C-alpha cells in the first residue's frame, strides 16, 4: 500500500476518491444525502478563500482504499488550527490505514508550521476511538438539531414576534451587512467568542463581510435578522439557503450580546427569521443547526421553537507534536 499526494488530482483519481466517500456514506448513512460526483469534484478542486488544502490517498494495485483532506486556514505558520478529515473504505478498516494517513498529514502539518489540528467526528462512530487513540482531546460537543417549518404554526410565530421587548427594532438584510451596522455586527459576533475561542479568530467588519461574500460566491443566499438598539446590534441570527438544496436551510450564527441577554431577544430574532423565510423563500422546509452541548440557553430557545434533536457531533483537537510520524 502506498500513500500518494493528490495536489492536482486527475479526473480518474477524483472518481476513485468519490467511490471511497460514497462507500463510507453508505456504510453509515446519517441523514445527509450522499454527495454526487459533481459535489466531490467541487470539494476537491475549490478551496475556501484564505485557505489551502492538501489531499492524500492510500492506494493498492491502483485501487483507492482511503483518503485524507487537510485544510490549512491562513498563511503557512498561522497560529490557527488546521482541519483534518480521514475516510477509510469500510472493507479496509482496522488495518492501520487511518493511522498511516494521519501520520502523513502530520508531516504536512509540521511542514506548514502548524501546532494543532481539529477533527470533526460523529458521536457513536469508529472515528471517536480512532481520534482518541491518537491523542486528540474533546473540545466541543455539538448537537445537530432540525426544525421542520410545518411544525411551527404561523400563529405561534406571530405571538413570539408580538412579545418582542420594548426599545429594540428588527432590521433584516440579504447578503453583506449594511455599512452602518458592520462594526456593530462584528462586535455582536464577539458574543460567540466562547465557541470560537480555541480558533483564536477575532471578528471585525472585514471578516464579517468576507464571510457573507464567500456564501454569495458559492451561489448560496445569506439572510440576517438583527435586534438593534440605537446603533448597537444587541442580537442577531443568520440563515443560509443553499442553491443546491433550498428545501433545507442552515442556521449560521445566532448570538445575543451579554448586556442584552435575558430579554428573549434570541427567540425574537429567530421568530422574525421564520416569518421572513416563509414570505421570501417558501420552498424552505427545514432548518438545520448545531448547538454546543453546554449552550443551555440556545438549546432552550431552539427547543421552544420546535427544533428536534438529530445527532451529536464532536470536535477534537490534537497538538501536532503528539501525532504519529
Ligand atoms: C475513523 C477511521 C478513519 C479509522 O480508520 P482505520 O483505518 O480503521 O483506523 P486504524 O486501523 O488506523 O485504527 C487505529 C486505532 O484506532 C482505534 N479504532 C479505529 N477504529 C475503531 C473501532 N471501530 N472500534 C474501536 N477502536 C477503533 C483503535 O485503537 C485502532 O487501533 P487497533 O486497530 O490496533 O486497535 C474509519 O473508521 C473511517 O473512515 N470512519 C468514517 C469516516 C470518519 O468518521 N472520519 C473522521 C475521522 S477524522
XYZ file of N, CA and C and ligand atoms in Angstrom, residues 20 24-25 28 66-67 84-90 92-102 118-122 125-134 136, ligand 1:
168
model
N -14.699 6.123 -2.684
C -14.422 5.905 -1.251
C -15.461 6.645 -0.400
N -18.149 4.994 2.229
C -18.157 5.371 3.652
C -19.562 5.857 4.026
N -20.152 6.670 3.171
C -21.500 7.187 3.445
C -22.515 6.044 3.511
N -22.673 4.125 6.710
C -23.174 4.837 7.892
C -23.901 6.084 7.401
N -8.416 4.592 0.863
C -8.683 5.571 1.925
C -8.193 6.938 1.462
N -8.796 8.004 2.031
C -8.447 9.370 1.606
C -8.297 10.281 2.822
N -8.629 18.313 9.795
C -8.335 17.066 9.087
C -9.593 16.223 8.939
N -9.681 15.521 7.811
C -10.762 14.553 7.622
C -10.165 13.323 6.948
N -10.367 12.173 7.561
C -9.834 10.920 7.009
C -11.011 9.985 6.775
N -11.048 9.319 5.633
C -12.127 8.373 5.347
C -11.513 7.098 4.803
N -11.807 6.001 5.486
C -11.256 4.708 5.076
C -12.412 3.851 4.568
N -12.238 3.250 3.384
C -13.280 2.383 2.817
C -13.648 1.318 3.851
N -14.966 1.071 4.067
C -15.372 0.132 5.123
C -14.719 -1.252 5.006
N -11.709 -1.891 4.372
C -10.265 -1.852 4.634
C -9.932 -1.216 5.982
N -10.869 -1.311 6.908
C -10.632 -0.679 8.222
C -9.850 -1.600 9.148
N -9.347 -1.022 10.239
C -8.578 -1.715 11.276
C -7.328 -2.391 10.707
N -6.784 -1.788 9.635
C -5.519 -2.283 9.090
C -4.451 -1.204 9.213
N -4.763 -0.148 9.958
C -3.773 0.906 10.156
C -3.750 1.963 9.050
N -4.724 1.896 8.094
C -4.704 2.895 7.004
C -4.992 4.300 7.529
N -5.966 4.391 8.434
C -6.294 5.700 9.001
C -5.078 6.290 9.704
N -4.392 5.448 10.469
C -3.205 5.907 11.207
C -2.108 6.352 10.249
N -1.948 5.588 9.161
C -0.905 5.914 8.185
C -1.191 7.288 7.543
N -2.449 7.513 7.180
C -2.801 8.803 6.572
C -2.642 9.941 7.582
N -2.971 9.654 8.841
C -2.813 10.685 9.864
C -1.337 11.065 10.011
N -7.764 20.127 14.130
C -9.113 19.770 14.595
C -9.667 18.640 13.738
N -10.398 17.723 14.376
C -11.143 16.703 13.621
C -12.593 16.766 14.088
N -13.508 16.804 13.144
C -14.930 16.806 13.497
C -15.472 15.407 13.226
N -16.031 14.770 14.238
C -16.469 13.380 14.083
C -17.881 13.222 14.652
N -18.583 12.171 14.212
C -19.930 11.919 14.748
C -19.830 11.017 15.962
N -19.484 6.695 16.441
C -18.880 6.066 15.256
C -17.432 5.685 15.584
N -16.797 4.846 14.722
C -15.410 4.430 14.973
C -14.429 5.600 15.017
N -14.845 6.748 14.466
C -13.940 7.901 14.470
C -13.598 8.333 15.898
N -14.522 8.108 16.844
C -14.276 8.538 18.231
C -13.099 7.759 18.829
N -13.152 6.395 18.864
C -11.964 5.694 19.399
C -10.716 5.938 18.557
N -10.903 6.156 17.259
C -9.734 6.402 16.397
C -9.007 7.677 16.840
N -9.734 8.803 16.903
C -9.033 10.052 17.251
C -8.550 10.012 18.707
N -9.360 9.400 19.584
C -8.936 9.353 20.995
C -7.670 8.514 21.149
N -7.532 7.468 20.322
C -6.325 6.625 20.437
C -5.095 7.369 19.906
N -5.326 8.482 19.210
C -4.192 9.239 18.665
C -3.960 10.558 19.396
N -6.062 12.943 20.411
C -6.958 14.095 20.239
C -7.779 14.265 21.521
C -12.194 6.536 11.777
C -11.495 5.801 10.613
C -10.826 6.847 9.742
C -10.456 4.825 11.199
O -9.729 4.232 10.129
P -8.954 2.836 10.291
O -8.058 2.688 9.141
O -9.933 1.744 10.567
O -8.101 3.108 11.630
P -6.793 2.328 12.127
O -6.791 0.939 11.615
O -5.599 3.168 11.817
O -7.084 2.337 13.715
C -6.178 2.890 14.669
C -6.751 2.706 16.064
O -7.959 3.470 16.201
C -8.867 2.766 17.067
N -10.053 2.349 16.309
C -10.271 2.529 14.985
N -11.484 2.037 14.644
C -12.036 1.539 15.765
C -13.281 0.889 16.069
N -14.194 0.634 15.114
N -13.510 0.497 17.348
C -12.606 0.712 18.320
N -11.387 1.295 18.096
C -11.127 1.711 16.839
C -8.105 1.540 17.550
O -7.399 1.917 18.711
C -7.160 1.301 16.391
O -6.030 0.546 16.748
P -6.130 -1.107 16.722
O -6.766 -1.470 15.428
O -4.691 -1.512 16.837
O -6.980 -1.466 17.899
C -12.544 4.972 9.794
O -13.314 4.182 10.672
C -13.474 5.810 8.952
O -13.185 6.076 7.796
N -14.645 6.230 9.501
C -15.622 7.047 8.757
C -15.098 8.425 8.430
C -14.879 9.281 9.656
O -15.677 9.336 10.568
N -13.779 10.026 9.655
C -13.477 11.028 10.656
C -12.078 10.846 11.137
S -11.115 12.302 11.046
